[in-house]
């Protein structure tokens, strides 16, 4: 669904166009941007520019701060790991946001993800399920990041350990992720990639002009 904002002259424009103009700093548009943030959570969409604009408006207008929307923005940034979206969002937070307990918890979750301590992440997440319930597809987005790390780290991995890293998933969930990434089960192990798949023979050709060699040859005479 496209969100529109109304200008002072009565004209309307899509929110994406508004975000490219000076109007992104107009606090009168904040309610529309907040509604757009909440839609992202419901419909599993993501628009970093809109979310950053929302946090920037909070910076300029602290009295308009909405912590619930802040939570959504930070959690959506988590779902886009390994990109640095979370760092960008964190840099725009006000002291009132940084001192909020839920914000502190989300920042802690981000630190855990950066360290790739996935077992701890899922354990911590289970303690505060109310934090992410509004974020459609949150678990799968994190599992996508887990698979990204596994894909670039392992050649083979124990099947049970992989299930643990994905959040102690059931058999059918594991198989869906194996199929998605083309990984193969071999007994108790899952083959991620062979060394031959990662190493490609490279042919390097160097071209040296005679004019470049002439001074060197002259010095050798």
PDB file of N, CA and C in Angstrom, residues 44 73-83 86 106 108-114 116-126 132 135-151 162-169 173 177 180-181 183:
ATOM      1  N   UNK A  44       5.650  -7.225   6.660  1.00  0.00           N
ATOM      2  CA  UNK A  44       7.000  -7.739   6.402  1.00  0.00           C
ATOM      3  C   UNK A  44       7.681  -6.966   5.266  1.00  0.00           C
ATOM      4  N   UNK A  73      11.211   0.232  14.681  1.00  0.00           N
ATOM      5  CA  UNK A  73      12.310   0.627  13.804  1.00  0.00           C
ATOM      6  C   UNK A  73      13.581  -0.146  14.136  1.00  0.00           C
ATOM      7  N   UNK A  74      13.885  -0.268  15.411  1.00  0.00           N
ATOM      8  CA  UNK A  74      15.107  -0.974  15.818  1.00  0.00           C
ATOM      9  C   UNK A  74      15.020  -2.468  15.523  1.00  0.00           C
ATOM     10  N   UNK A  75      13.857  -3.055  15.770  1.00  0.00           N
ATOM     11  CA  UNK A  75      13.695  -4.489  15.492  1.00  0.00           C
ATOM     12  C   UNK A  75      13.746  -4.774  13.998  1.00  0.00           C
ATOM     13  N   UNK A  76      13.174  -3.876  13.194  1.00  0.00           N
ATOM     14  CA  UNK A  76      13.252  -4.055  11.739  1.00  0.00           C
ATOM     15  C   UNK A  76      14.704  -3.948  11.268  1.00  0.00           C
ATOM     16  N   UNK A  77      15.480  -3.081  11.921  1.00  0.00           N
ATOM     17  CA  UNK A  77      16.896  -2.968  11.573  1.00  0.00           C
ATOM     18  C   UNK A  77      17.639  -4.264  11.902  1.00  0.00           C
ATOM     19  N   UNK A  78      17.240  -4.922  12.990  1.00  0.00           N
ATOM     20  CA  UNK A  78      17.833  -6.217  13.335  1.00  0.00           C
ATOM     21  C   UNK A  78      17.594  -7.239  12.229  1.00  0.00           C
ATOM     22  N   UNK A  79      16.424  -7.176  11.629  1.00  0.00           N
ATOM     23  CA  UNK A  79      16.079  -8.173  10.602  1.00  0.00           C
ATOM     24  C   UNK A  79      16.892  -7.991   9.328  1.00  0.00           C
ATOM     25  N   UNK A  80      17.632  -6.888   9.219  1.00  0.00           N
ATOM     26  CA  UNK A  80      18.422  -6.654   7.994  1.00  0.00           C
ATOM     27  C   UNK A  80      19.916  -6.865   8.218  1.00  0.00           C
ATOM     28  N   UNK A  81      20.268  -7.555   9.299  1.00  0.00           N
ATOM     29  CA  UNK A  81      21.665  -7.975   9.474  1.00  0.00           C
ATOM     30  C   UNK A  81      22.051  -8.845   8.292  1.00  0.00           C
ATOM     31  N   UNK A  82      23.316  -8.796   7.805  1.00  0.00           N
ATOM     32  CA  UNK A  82      24.487  -8.150   8.396  1.00  0.00           C
ATOM     33  C   UNK A  82      24.703  -6.708   7.963  1.00  0.00           C
ATOM     34  N   UNK A  83      23.738  -6.082   7.310  1.00  0.00           N
ATOM     35  CA  UNK A  83      23.886  -4.677   6.950  1.00  0.00           C
ATOM     36  C   UNK A  83      23.949  -3.817   8.220  1.00  0.00           C
ATOM     37  N   UNK A  86      21.251  -1.071  11.767  1.00  0.00           N
ATOM     38  CA  UNK A  86      21.028  -0.874  13.204  1.00  0.00           C
ATOM     39  C   UNK A  86      21.941   0.217  13.751  1.00  0.00           C
ATOM     40  N   UNK A 106      16.899  -4.338  23.151  1.00  0.00           N
ATOM     41  CA  UNK A 106      17.072  -4.521  21.709  1.00  0.00           C
ATOM     42  C   UNK A 106      18.531  -4.269  21.314  1.00  0.00           C
ATOM     43  N   UNK A 108      21.057  -4.802  23.213  1.00  0.00           N
ATOM     44  CA  UNK A 108      21.784  -5.979  23.677  1.00  0.00           C
ATOM     45  C   UNK A 108      21.629  -7.137  22.682  1.00  0.00           C
ATOM     46  N   UNK A 109      20.418  -7.291  22.149  1.00  0.00           N
ATOM     47  CA  UNK A 109      20.196  -8.326  21.133  1.00  0.00           C
ATOM     48  C   UNK A 109      21.065  -8.074  19.904  1.00  0.00           C
ATOM     49  N   UNK A 110      21.204  -6.809  19.533  1.00  0.00           N
ATOM     50  CA  UNK A 110      22.046  -6.467  18.390  1.00  0.00           C
ATOM     51  C   UNK A 110      23.503  -6.823  18.657  1.00  0.00           C
ATOM     52  N   UNK A 111      23.965  -6.562  19.866  1.00  0.00           N
ATOM     53  CA  UNK A 111      25.342  -6.911  20.239  1.00  0.00           C
ATOM     54  C   UNK A 111      25.560  -8.420  20.155  1.00  0.00           C
ATOM     55  N   UNK A 112      24.565  -9.184  20.594  1.00  0.00           N
ATOM     56  CA  UNK A 112      24.676 -10.646  20.538  1.00  0.00           C
ATOM     57  C   UNK A 112      24.745 -11.122  19.093  1.00  0.00           C
ATOM     58  N   UNK A 113      23.914 -10.527  18.239  1.00  0.00           N
ATOM     59  CA  UNK A 113      23.930 -10.917  16.827  1.00  0.00           C
ATOM     60  C   UNK A 113      25.271 -10.595  16.180  1.00  0.00           C
ATOM     61  N   UNK A 114      25.831  -9.434  16.517  1.00  0.00           N
ATOM     62  CA  UNK A 114      27.132  -9.058  15.962  1.00  0.00           C
ATOM     63  C   UNK A 114      28.208 -10.070  16.347  1.00  0.00           C
ATOM     64  N   UNK A 116      27.562 -13.153  16.794  1.00  0.00           N
ATOM     65  CA  UNK A 116      27.095 -14.433  16.240  1.00  0.00           C
ATOM     66  C   UNK A 116      26.884 -15.485  17.322  1.00  0.00           C
ATOM     67  N   UNK A 117      26.475 -15.045  18.497  1.00  0.00           N
ATOM     68  CA  UNK A 117      26.147 -15.971  19.581  1.00  0.00           C
ATOM     69  C   UNK A 117      24.651 -16.279  19.474  1.00  0.00           C
ATOM     70  N   UNK A 118      24.303 -17.107  18.502  1.00  0.00           N
ATOM     71  CA  UNK A 118      22.897 -17.307  18.173  1.00  0.00           C
ATOM     72  C   UNK A 118      22.127 -18.061  19.251  1.00  0.00           C
ATOM     73  N   UNK A 119      22.780 -18.984  19.918  1.00  0.00           N
ATOM     74  CA  UNK A 119      22.104 -19.720  20.990  1.00  0.00           C
ATOM     75  C   UNK A 119      21.662 -18.761  22.093  1.00  0.00           C
ATOM     76  N   UNK A 120      22.539 -17.854  22.466  1.00  0.00           N
ATOM     77  CA  UNK A 120      22.204 -16.859  23.485  1.00  0.00           C
ATOM     78  C   UNK A 120      21.110 -15.930  22.974  1.00  0.00           C
ATOM     79  N   UNK A 121      21.171 -15.594  21.699  1.00  0.00           N
ATOM     80  CA  UNK A 121      20.161 -14.695  21.124  1.00  0.00           C
ATOM     81  C   UNK A 121      18.755 -15.280  21.273  1.00  0.00           C
ATOM     82  N   UNK A 122      18.581 -16.540  20.869  1.00  0.00           N
ATOM     83  CA  UNK A 122      17.249 -17.154  20.935  1.00  0.00           C
ATOM     84  C   UNK A 122      16.788 -17.304  22.379  1.00  0.00           C
ATOM     85  N   UNK A 123      17.728 -17.608  23.281  1.00  0.00           N
ATOM     86  CA  UNK A 123      17.376 -17.726  24.702  1.00  0.00           C
ATOM     87  C   UNK A 123      16.904 -16.388  25.249  1.00  0.00           C
ATOM     88  N   UNK A 124      17.625 -15.351  24.909  1.00  0.00           N
ATOM     89  CA  UNK A 124      17.269 -14.010  25.377  1.00  0.00           C
ATOM     90  C   UNK A 124      15.944 -13.557  24.763  1.00  0.00           C
ATOM     91  N   UNK A 125      15.749 -13.881  23.513  1.00  0.00           N
ATOM     92  CA  UNK A 125      14.528 -13.479  22.815  1.00  0.00           C
ATOM     93  C   UNK A 125      13.297 -14.091  23.473  1.00  0.00           C
ATOM     94  N   UNK A 126      13.425 -15.328  23.932  1.00  0.00           N
ATOM     95  CA  UNK A 126      12.298 -16.031  24.539  1.00  0.00           C
ATOM     96  C   UNK A 126      11.860 -15.400  25.856  1.00  0.00           C
ATOM     97  N   UNK A 132       8.823  -8.482  20.095  1.00  0.00           N
ATOM     98  CA  UNK A 132       8.884  -8.683  18.647  1.00  0.00           C
ATOM     99  C   UNK A 132       7.586  -9.223  18.048  1.00  0.00           C
ATOM    100  N   UNK A 135       6.273  -7.780  14.817  1.00  0.00           N
ATOM    101  CA  UNK A 135       7.142  -7.811  13.642  1.00  0.00           C
ATOM    102  C   UNK A 135       6.916  -9.109  12.868  1.00  0.00           C
ATOM    103  N   UNK A 136       6.119  -9.050  11.824  1.00  0.00           N
ATOM    104  CA  UNK A 136       5.857 -10.225  10.993  1.00  0.00           C
ATOM    105  C   UNK A 136       7.149 -10.708  10.338  1.00  0.00           C
ATOM    106  N   UNK A 137       7.395 -12.022  10.419  1.00  0.00           N
ATOM    107  CA  UNK A 137       8.580 -12.601   9.781  1.00  0.00           C
ATOM    108  C   UNK A 137       9.875 -12.359  10.526  1.00  0.00           C
ATOM    109  N   UNK A 138       9.788 -11.946  11.789  1.00  0.00           N
ATOM    110  CA  UNK A 138      10.996 -11.611  12.537  1.00  0.00           C
ATOM    111  C   UNK A 138      11.929 -12.813  12.672  1.00  0.00           C
ATOM    112  N   UNK A 139      11.399 -13.949  13.087  1.00  0.00           N
ATOM    113  CA  UNK A 139      12.234 -15.140  13.301  1.00  0.00           C
ATOM    114  C   UNK A 139      12.934 -15.569  12.002  1.00  0.00           C
ATOM    115  N   UNK A 140      12.187 -15.610  10.907  1.00  0.00           N
ATOM    116  CA  UNK A 140      12.787 -16.046   9.648  1.00  0.00           C
ATOM    117  C   UNK A 140      13.848 -15.077   9.154  1.00  0.00           C
ATOM    118  N   UNK A 141      13.670 -13.782   9.427  1.00  0.00           N
ATOM    119  CA  UNK A 141      14.680 -12.806   9.031  1.00  0.00           C
ATOM    120  C   UNK A 141      15.983 -13.033   9.790  1.00  0.00           C
ATOM    121  N   UNK A 142      15.874 -13.363  11.063  1.00  0.00           N
ATOM    122  CA  UNK A 142      17.077 -13.655  11.852  1.00  0.00           C
ATOM    123  C   UNK A 142      17.701 -14.964  11.378  1.00  0.00           C
ATOM    124  N   UNK A 143      16.858 -15.945  11.082  1.00  0.00           N
ATOM    125  CA  UNK A 143      17.386 -17.230  10.586  1.00  0.00           C
ATOM    126  C   UNK A 143      18.102 -17.057   9.250  1.00  0.00           C
ATOM    127  N   UNK A 144      17.656 -16.124   8.456  1.00  0.00           N
ATOM    128  CA  UNK A 144      18.336 -15.836   7.193  1.00  0.00           C
ATOM    129  C   UNK A 144      19.756 -15.348   7.464  1.00  0.00           C
ATOM    130  N   UNK A 145      19.905 -14.513   8.488  1.00  0.00           N
ATOM    131  CA  UNK A 145      21.245 -14.047   8.865  1.00  0.00           C
ATOM    132  C   UNK A 145      22.084 -15.198   9.415  1.00  0.00           C
ATOM    133  N   UNK A 146      21.467 -16.063  10.219  1.00  0.00           N
ATOM    134  CA  UNK A 146      22.174 -17.239  10.743  1.00  0.00           C
ATOM    135  C   UNK A 146      22.704 -18.077   9.588  1.00  0.00           C
ATOM    136  N   UNK A 147      21.864 -18.316   8.610  1.00  0.00           N
ATOM    137  CA  UNK A 147      22.276 -19.124   7.454  1.00  0.00           C
ATOM    138  C   UNK A 147      23.380 -18.440   6.664  1.00  0.00           C
ATOM    139  N   UNK A 148      23.331 -17.123   6.590  1.00  0.00           N
ATOM    140  CA  UNK A 148      24.401 -16.378   5.919  1.00  0.00           C
ATOM    141  C   UNK A 148      25.734 -16.632   6.609  1.00  0.00           C
ATOM    142  N   UNK A 149      25.741 -16.568   7.940  1.00  0.00           N
ATOM    143  CA  UNK A 149      26.977 -16.796   8.702  1.00  0.00           C
ATOM    144  C   UNK A 149      27.445 -18.233   8.548  1.00  0.00           C
ATOM    145  N   UNK A 150      26.508 -19.178   8.648  1.00  0.00           N
ATOM    146  CA  UNK A 150      26.860 -20.595   8.491  1.00  0.00           C
ATOM    147  C   UNK A 150      27.437 -20.844   7.102  1.00  0.00           C
ATOM    148  N   UNK A 151      26.856 -20.226   6.095  1.00  0.00           N
ATOM    149  CA  UNK A 151      27.254 -20.449   4.704  1.00  0.00           C
ATOM    150  C   UNK A 151      28.692 -20.009   4.440  1.00  0.00           C
ATOM    151  N   UNK A 162      23.113 -27.160  13.980  1.00  0.00           N
ATOM    152  CA  UNK A 162      22.463 -26.227  13.058  1.00  0.00           C
ATOM    153  C   UNK A 162      21.034 -25.936  13.498  1.00  0.00           C
ATOM    154  N   UNK A 163      20.328 -26.966  13.948  1.00  0.00           N
ATOM    155  CA  UNK A 163      18.963 -26.766  14.449  1.00  0.00           C
ATOM    156  C   UNK A 163      18.960 -25.825  15.643  1.00  0.00           C
ATOM    157  N   UNK A 164      19.981 -25.957  16.495  1.00  0.00           N
ATOM    158  CA  UNK A 164      20.103 -25.083  17.669  1.00  0.00           C
ATOM    159  C   UNK A 164      20.368 -23.643  17.243  1.00  0.00           C
ATOM    160  N   UNK A 165      21.256 -23.461  16.273  1.00  0.00           N
ATOM    161  CA  UNK A 165      21.585 -22.117  15.809  1.00  0.00           C
ATOM    162  C   UNK A 165      20.374 -21.417  15.190  1.00  0.00           C
ATOM    163  N   UNK A 166      19.493 -22.204  14.594  1.00  0.00           N
ATOM    164  CA  UNK A 166      18.303 -21.647  13.963  1.00  0.00           C
ATOM    165  C   UNK A 166      17.172 -21.409  14.958  1.00  0.00           C
ATOM    166  N   UNK A 167      17.432 -21.680  16.208  1.00  0.00           N
ATOM    167  CA  UNK A 167      16.426 -21.420  17.237  1.00  0.00           C
ATOM    168  C   UNK A 167      15.717 -22.662  17.709  1.00  0.00           C
ATOM    169  N   UNK A 168      16.457 -23.800  17.762  1.00  0.00           N
ATOM    170  CA  UNK A 168      15.868 -25.080  18.179  1.00  0.00           C
ATOM    171  C   UNK A 168      14.628 -25.406  17.352  1.00  0.00           C
ATOM    172  N   UNK A 169      14.800 -25.358  16.045  1.00  0.00           N
ATOM    173  CA  UNK A 169      13.674 -25.534  15.120  1.00  0.00           C
ATOM    174  C   UNK A 169      13.286 -27.006  15.001  1.00  0.00           C
ATOM    175  N   UNK A 173      11.077 -27.437   9.670  1.00  0.00           N
ATOM    176  CA  UNK A 173      11.645 -26.096   9.489  1.00  0.00           C
ATOM    177  C   UNK A 173      13.094 -26.215   9.023  1.00  0.00           C
ATOM    178  N   UNK A 177      14.932 -24.835   5.308  1.00  0.00           N
ATOM    179  CA  UNK A 177      16.112 -23.989   5.170  1.00  0.00           C
ATOM    180  C   UNK A 177      17.227 -24.707   4.407  1.00  0.00           C
ATOM    181  N   UNK A 180      16.279 -24.355   0.837  1.00  0.00           N
ATOM    182  CA  UNK A 180      16.431 -22.971   0.384  1.00  0.00           C
ATOM    183  C   UNK A 180      17.877 -22.647   0.017  1.00  0.00           C
ATOM    184  N   UNK A 181      18.821 -23.206   0.787  1.00  0.00           N
ATOM    185  CA  UNK A 181      20.230 -22.898   0.550  1.00  0.00           C
ATOM    186  C   UNK A 181      20.973 -24.004  -0.211  1.00  0.00           C
ATOM    187  N   UNK A 183      21.727 -26.980   0.828  1.00  0.00           N
ATOM    188  CA  UNK A 183      22.593 -27.776   1.686  1.00  0.00           C
ATOM    189  C   UNK A 183      22.093 -29.214   1.727  1.00  0.00           C
TER     190      UNK A 183
END
